[in-house]
């Protein structure tokens, strides 16, 4: 069965045709529970997210700040497994028809089996994988199986990435490239940082046909509107997770993330 890389590309292209950036939400699988995580993905899509990244909880999430680390810890203590991550992708995609990616560190995929993971993600209707710690020069095996199963391979670039490195990464990537707006871990910040716009321009210069989506630090509609001026997509994670963590009960959490998605959806349309 083929995955949904084409759906991802079409979704980003459709947003561009509307003169706006796409809204990409991140939520970890298994948080606050497996069923609750599935409901949260559906809620952010209902609120206006175009694409969702489902995080595979990890005990040492080096890219993630304290908010997502807390959610990952809750998910892991709840016994979340890769099967639950794939179930989250399957049920969310089936219910919404939207492109759903998995964001994961490399070790769980390697241990699970590269071909097995790619095949099962495609079977679940997944659109691809974001692999923040997989060096592009060590990615050939993954990209072979991802390509065979119709999955995008999304790499992460940072403001520190040299132009030569950017060219290597964008040449190997597919779906989009994840541009970290600043050096550091995920989390909400008062300012997105001026480095992001320059990074997007350099990534586009290295490969014009690959969308560039910006994450890390975006937490409200004004910041989403700021990033949407120059990026193809705006990625928001910690702000959604914090809404769930702060909610007094599951129903309030779903209402909170749905409302935030609505606010951010206005932001990416320049109506913050």
mmCIF file of N, CA and C in Angstrom, residues 14-89:
data_model
loop_
_atom_site.group_PDB
_atom_site.id
_atom_site.type_symbol
_atom_site.label_atom_id
_atom_site.label_comp_id
_atom_site.label_asym_id
_atom_site.label_seq_id
_atom_site.Cartn_x
_atom_site.Cartn_y
_atom_site.Cartn_z
ATOM 1 N N UNK A 14 -2.166 23.618 -2.236
ATOM 2 C CA UNK A 14 -3.487 24.248 -2.158
ATOM 3 C C UNK A 14 -3.452 25.477 -1.257
ATOM 4 N N UNK A 15 -2.732 25.385 -0.132
ATOM 5 C CA UNK A 15 -2.605 26.549 0.746
ATOM 6 C C UNK A 15 -1.893 27.688 0.020
ATOM 7 N N UNK A 16 -0.835 27.343 -0.703
ATOM 8 C CA UNK A 16 -0.098 28.364 -1.457
ATOM 9 C C UNK A 16 -0.987 29.018 -2.497
ATOM 10 N N UNK A 17 -1.836 28.212 -3.161
ATOM 11 C CA UNK A 17 -2.741 28.749 -4.176
ATOM 12 C C UNK A 17 -3.760 29.705 -3.569
ATOM 13 N N UNK A 18 -4.046 29.515 -2.286
ATOM 14 C CA UNK A 18 -4.964 30.415 -1.574
ATOM 15 C C UNK A 18 -4.247 31.666 -1.067
ATOM 16 N N UNK A 19 -2.940 31.747 -1.317
ATOM 17 C CA UNK A 19 -2.172 32.908 -0.877
ATOM 18 C C UNK A 19 -1.862 32.912 0.603
ATOM 19 N N UNK A 20 -1.685 31.739 1.175
ATOM 20 C CA UNK A 20 -1.423 31.643 2.611
ATOM 21 C C UNK A 20 -0.438 30.511 2.894
ATOM 22 N N UNK A 21 0.026 30.459 4.127
ATOM 23 C CA UNK A 21 0.831 29.333 4.583
ATOM 24 C C UNK A 21 -0.087 28.251 5.131
ATOM 25 N N UNK A 22 0.410 27.023 5.138
ATOM 26 C CA UNK A 22 -0.320 25.915 5.753
ATOM 27 C C UNK A 22 -0.077 25.927 7.257
ATOM 28 N N UNK A 23 -1.060 25.487 8.021
ATOM 29 C CA UNK A 23 -0.907 25.330 9.461
ATOM 30 C C UNK A 23 -0.632 23.864 9.757
ATOM 31 N N UNK A 24 0.525 23.606 10.372
ATOM 32 C CA UNK A 24 0.945 22.247 10.703
ATOM 33 C C UNK A 24 1.017 22.131 12.218
ATOM 34 N N UNK A 25 0.226 21.228 12.778
ATOM 35 C CA UNK A 25 0.180 21.042 14.229
ATOM 36 C C UNK A 25 0.968 19.798 14.621
ATOM 37 N N UNK A 26 1.582 19.864 15.787
ATOM 38 C CA UNK A 26 2.298 18.710 16.340
ATOM 39 C C UNK A 26 1.626 18.295 17.639
ATOM 40 N N UNK A 27 1.396 16.989 17.780
ATOM 41 C CA UNK A 27 0.896 16.422 19.028
ATOM 42 C C UNK A 27 1.530 15.048 19.230
ATOM 43 N N UNK A 28 1.951 14.716 20.445
ATOM 44 C CA UNK A 28 2.528 13.392 20.670
ATOM 45 C C UNK A 28 1.450 12.319 20.789
ATOM 46 N N UNK A 29 1.721 11.152 20.224
ATOM 47 C CA UNK A 29 0.804 10.023 20.378
ATOM 48 C C UNK A 29 0.795 9.568 21.837
ATOM 49 N N UNK A 30 -0.347 9.048 22.264
ATOM 50 C CA UNK A 30 -0.425 8.505 23.620
ATOM 51 C C UNK A 30 -0.603 9.528 24.714
ATOM 52 N N UNK A 31 -0.782 10.793 24.343
ATOM 53 C CA UNK A 31 -0.929 11.852 25.337
ATOM 54 C C UNK A 31 -2.248 12.590 25.147
ATOM 55 N N UNK A 32 -3.065 12.724 26.180
ATOM 56 C CA UNK A 32 -2.847 12.220 27.539
ATOM 57 C C UNK A 32 -3.041 10.710 27.675
ATOM 58 N N UNK A 33 -3.762 10.124 26.731
ATOM 59 C CA UNK A 33 -3.900 8.676 26.570
ATOM 60 C C UNK A 33 -3.879 8.421 25.074
ATOM 61 N N UNK A 34 -3.863 7.170 24.660
ATOM 62 C CA UNK A 34 -3.878 6.890 23.225
ATOM 63 C C UNK A 34 -5.169 7.424 22.599
ATOM 64 N N UNK A 35 -6.307 7.091 23.200
ATOM 65 C CA UNK A 35 -7.579 7.578 22.658
ATOM 66 C C UNK A 35 -7.671 9.100 22.747
ATOM 67 N N UNK A 36 -7.178 9.653 23.863
ATOM 68 C CA UNK A 36 -7.203 11.102 24.024
ATOM 69 C C UNK A 36 -6.313 11.803 23.010
ATOM 70 N N UNK A 37 -5.188 11.173 22.669
ATOM 71 C CA UNK A 37 -4.312 11.740 21.658
ATOM 72 C C UNK A 37 -4.945 11.747 20.282
ATOM 73 N N UNK A 38 -5.660 10.679 19.960
ATOM 74 C CA UNK A 38 -6.375 10.615 18.675
ATOM 75 C C UNK A 38 -7.441 11.707 18.620
ATOM 76 N N UNK A 39 -8.167 11.869 19.712
ATOM 77 C CA UNK A 39 -9.191 12.916 19.758
ATOM 78 C C UNK A 39 -8.572 14.307 19.615
ATOM 79 N N UNK A 40 -7.373 14.496 20.192
ATOM 80 C CA UNK A 40 -6.712 15.797 20.101
ATOM 81 C C UNK A 40 -6.303 16.108 18.662
ATOM 82 N N UNK A 41 -5.799 15.099 17.944
ATOM 83 C CA UNK A 41 -5.442 15.305 16.531
ATOM 84 C C UNK A 41 -6.682 15.711 15.736
ATOM 85 N N UNK A 42 -7.778 15.011 15.957
ATOM 86 C CA UNK A 42 -9.019 15.348 15.255
ATOM 87 C C UNK A 42 -9.475 16.769 15.607
ATOM 88 N N UNK A 43 -9.275 17.159 16.868
ATOM 89 C CA UNK A 43 -9.718 18.486 17.313
ATOM 90 C C UNK A 43 -8.921 19.603 16.645
ATOM 91 N N UNK A 44 -7.591 19.437 16.525
ATOM 92 C CA UNK A 44 -6.814 20.511 15.894
ATOM 93 C C UNK A 44 -7.130 20.607 14.401
ATOM 94 N N UNK A 45 -7.425 19.481 13.784
ATOM 95 C CA UNK A 45 -7.829 19.521 12.374
ATOM 96 C C UNK A 45 -9.195 20.189 12.245
ATOM 97 N N UNK A 46 -10.095 19.851 13.151
ATOM 98 C CA UNK A 46 -11.414 20.479 13.143
ATOM 99 C C UNK A 46 -11.293 21.988 13.340
ATOM 100 N N UNK A 47 -10.287 22.410 14.115
ATOM 101 C CA UNK A 47 -10.081 23.834 14.361
ATOM 102 C C UNK A 47 -9.443 24.570 13.198
ATOM 103 N N UNK A 48 -8.783 23.849 12.295
ATOM 104 C CA UNK A 48 -8.208 24.519 11.130
ATOM 105 C C UNK A 48 -6.820 24.084 10.709
ATOM 106 N N UNK A 49 -6.229 23.092 11.382
ATOM 107 C CA UNK A 49 -4.912 22.612 10.966
ATOM 108 C C UNK A 49 -5.014 21.892 9.624
ATOM 109 N N UNK A 50 -4.044 22.130 8.757
ATOM 110 C CA UNK A 50 -4.016 21.489 7.443
ATOM 111 C C UNK A 50 -3.292 20.145 7.465
ATOM 112 N N UNK A 51 -2.289 20.043 8.322
ATOM 113 C CA UNK A 51 -1.419 18.875 8.422
ATOM 114 C C UNK A 51 -1.141 18.648 9.898
ATOM 115 N N UNK A 52 -0.956 17.385 10.287
ATOM 116 C CA UNK A 52 -0.590 17.096 11.674
ATOM 117 C C UNK A 52 0.651 16.199 11.707
ATOM 118 N N UNK A 53 1.575 16.558 12.593
ATOM 119 C CA UNK A 53 2.710 15.706 12.919
ATOM 120 C C UNK A 53 2.372 14.975 14.212
ATOM 121 N N UNK A 54 2.405 13.649 14.175
ATOM 122 C CA UNK A 54 2.179 12.834 15.369
ATOM 123 C C UNK A 54 3.542 12.435 15.915
ATOM 124 N N UNK A 55 3.834 12.860 17.128
ATOM 125 C CA UNK A 55 5.121 12.545 17.715
ATOM 126 C C UNK A 55 5.175 11.137 18.263
ATOM 127 N N UNK A 56 6.283 10.453 18.024
ATOM 128 C CA UNK A 56 6.542 9.151 18.627
ATOM 129 C C UNK A 56 7.317 9.418 19.913
ATOM 130 N N UNK A 57 6.673 9.264 21.086
ATOM 131 C CA UNK A 57 7.322 9.630 22.345
ATOM 132 C C UNK A 57 8.656 8.909 22.548
ATOM 133 N N UNK A 58 9.629 9.650 23.056
ATOM 134 C CA UNK A 58 10.978 9.134 23.212
ATOM 135 C C UNK A 58 11.507 9.525 24.583
ATOM 136 N N UNK A 59 12.304 8.667 25.175
ATOM 137 C CA UNK A 59 12.815 8.924 26.525
ATOM 138 C C UNK A 59 13.884 10.008 26.554
ATOM 139 N N UNK A 60 14.489 10.315 25.404
ATOM 140 C CA UNK A 60 15.529 11.344 25.348
ATOM 141 C C UNK A 60 15.301 12.244 24.139
ATOM 142 N N UNK A 61 14.231 13.042 24.193
ATOM 143 C CA UNK A 61 13.861 13.872 23.029
ATOM 144 C C UNK A 61 14.731 15.122 22.925
ATOM 145 N N UNK A 62 15.876 14.991 22.261
ATOM 146 C CA UNK A 62 16.890 16.050 22.303
ATOM 147 C C UNK A 62 16.438 17.361 21.668
ATOM 148 N N UNK A 63 15.488 17.313 20.728
ATOM 149 C CA UNK A 63 15.029 18.544 20.083
ATOM 150 C C UNK A 63 13.933 19.228 20.879
ATOM 151 N N UNK A 64 13.329 18.510 21.821
ATOM 152 C CA UNK A 64 12.111 18.989 22.467
ATOM 153 C C UNK A 64 12.380 19.617 23.828
ATOM 154 N N UNK A 65 11.650 20.693 24.081
ATOM 155 C CA UNK A 65 11.752 21.395 25.341
ATOM 156 C C UNK A 65 10.908 20.746 26.428
ATOM 157 N N UNK A 66 10.807 21.390 27.611
ATOM 158 C CA UNK A 66 10.172 20.775 28.776
ATOM 159 C C UNK A 66 8.694 20.453 28.601
ATOM 160 N N UNK A 67 7.968 21.232 27.813
ATOM 161 C CA UNK A 67 6.533 20.963 27.646
ATOM 162 C C UNK A 67 6.321 19.628 26.937
ATOM 163 N N UNK A 68 6.987 19.436 25.812
ATOM 164 C CA UNK A 68 6.822 18.182 25.073
ATOM 165 C C UNK A 68 7.479 17.022 25.813
ATOM 166 N N UNK A 69 8.579 17.289 26.513
ATOM 167 C CA UNK A 69 9.185 16.238 27.326
ATOM 168 C C UNK A 69 8.211 15.736 28.386
ATOM 169 N N UNK A 70 7.469 16.640 28.983
ATOM 170 C CA UNK A 70 6.478 16.246 29.992
ATOM 171 C C UNK A 70 5.398 15.363 29.378
ATOM 172 N N UNK A 71 4.909 15.756 28.205
ATOM 173 C CA UNK A 71 3.877 14.964 27.532
ATOM 174 C C UNK A 71 4.411 13.595 27.126
ATOM 175 N N UNK A 72 5.642 13.561 26.614
ATOM 176 C CA UNK A 72 6.253 12.287 26.243
ATOM 177 C C UNK A 72 6.367 11.366 27.446
ATOM 178 N N UNK A 73 6.754 11.934 28.583
ATOM 179 C CA UNK A 73 6.901 11.129 29.797
ATOM 180 C C UNK A 73 5.555 10.539 30.217
ATOM 181 N N UNK A 74 4.498 11.339 30.119
ATOM 182 C CA UNK A 74 3.160 10.839 30.450
ATOM 183 C C UNK A 74 2.775 9.699 29.508
ATOM 184 N N UNK A 75 3.041 9.878 28.216
ATOM 185 C CA UNK A 75 2.709 8.851 27.228
ATOM 186 C C UNK A 75 3.501 7.571 27.472
ATOM 187 N N UNK A 76 4.786 7.715 27.751
ATOM 188 C CA UNK A 76 5.628 6.527 27.977
ATOM 189 C C UNK A 76 5.220 5.795 29.252
ATOM 190 N N UNK A 77 4.919 6.547 30.305
ATOM 191 C CA UNK A 77 4.468 5.907 31.541
ATOM 192 C C UNK A 77 3.111 5.229 31.358
ATOM 193 N N UNK A 78 2.348 5.723 30.367
ATOM 194 C CA UNK A 78 1.072 5.090 30.046
ATOM 195 C C UNK A 78 1.219 3.858 29.165
ATOM 196 N N UNK A 79 2.452 3.565 28.761
ATOM 197 C CA UNK A 79 2.707 2.342 27.999
ATOM 198 C C UNK A 79 2.571 2.478 26.494
ATOM 199 N N UNK A 80 2.673 3.684 25.952
ATOM 200 C CA UNK A 80 2.499 3.873 24.512
ATOM 201 C C UNK A 80 3.547 3.070 23.745
ATOM 202 N N UNK A 81 3.129 2.493 22.622
ATOM 203 C CA UNK A 81 3.996 1.695 21.765
ATOM 204 C C UNK A 81 3.900 2.204 20.333
ATOM 205 N N UNK A 82 4.807 1.724 19.474
ATOM 206 C CA UNK A 82 4.763 2.130 18.066
ATOM 207 C C UNK A 82 3.420 1.763 17.446
ATOM 208 N N UNK A 83 2.849 0.645 17.844
ATOM 209 C CA UNK A 83 1.525 0.261 17.329
ATOM 210 C C UNK A 83 0.485 1.335 17.640
ATOM 211 N N UNK A 84 0.620 1.982 18.793
ATOM 212 C CA UNK A 84 -0.319 3.048 19.161
ATOM 213 C C UNK A 84 -0.097 4.302 18.315
ATOM 214 N N UNK A 85 1.161 4.568 17.977
ATOM 215 C CA UNK A 85 1.469 5.696 17.108
ATOM 216 C C UNK A 85 0.841 5.473 15.731
ATOM 217 N N UNK A 86 1.005 4.269 15.210
ATOM 218 C CA UNK A 86 0.441 3.949 13.904
ATOM 219 C C UNK A 86 -1.087 3.960 13.943
ATOM 220 N N UNK A 87 -1.653 3.518 15.050
ATOM 221 C CA UNK A 87 -3.116 3.580 15.197
ATOM 222 C C UNK A 87 -3.600 5.025 15.205
ATOM 223 N N UNK A 88 -2.830 5.900 15.869
ATOM 224 C CA UNK A 88 -3.184 7.314 15.888
ATOM 225 C C UNK A 88 -3.199 7.890 14.474
ATOM 226 N N UNK A 89 -2.160 7.569 13.694
ATOM 227 C CA UNK A 89 -2.102 8.020 12.300
ATOM 228 C C UNK A 89 -3.306 7.487 11.530
#
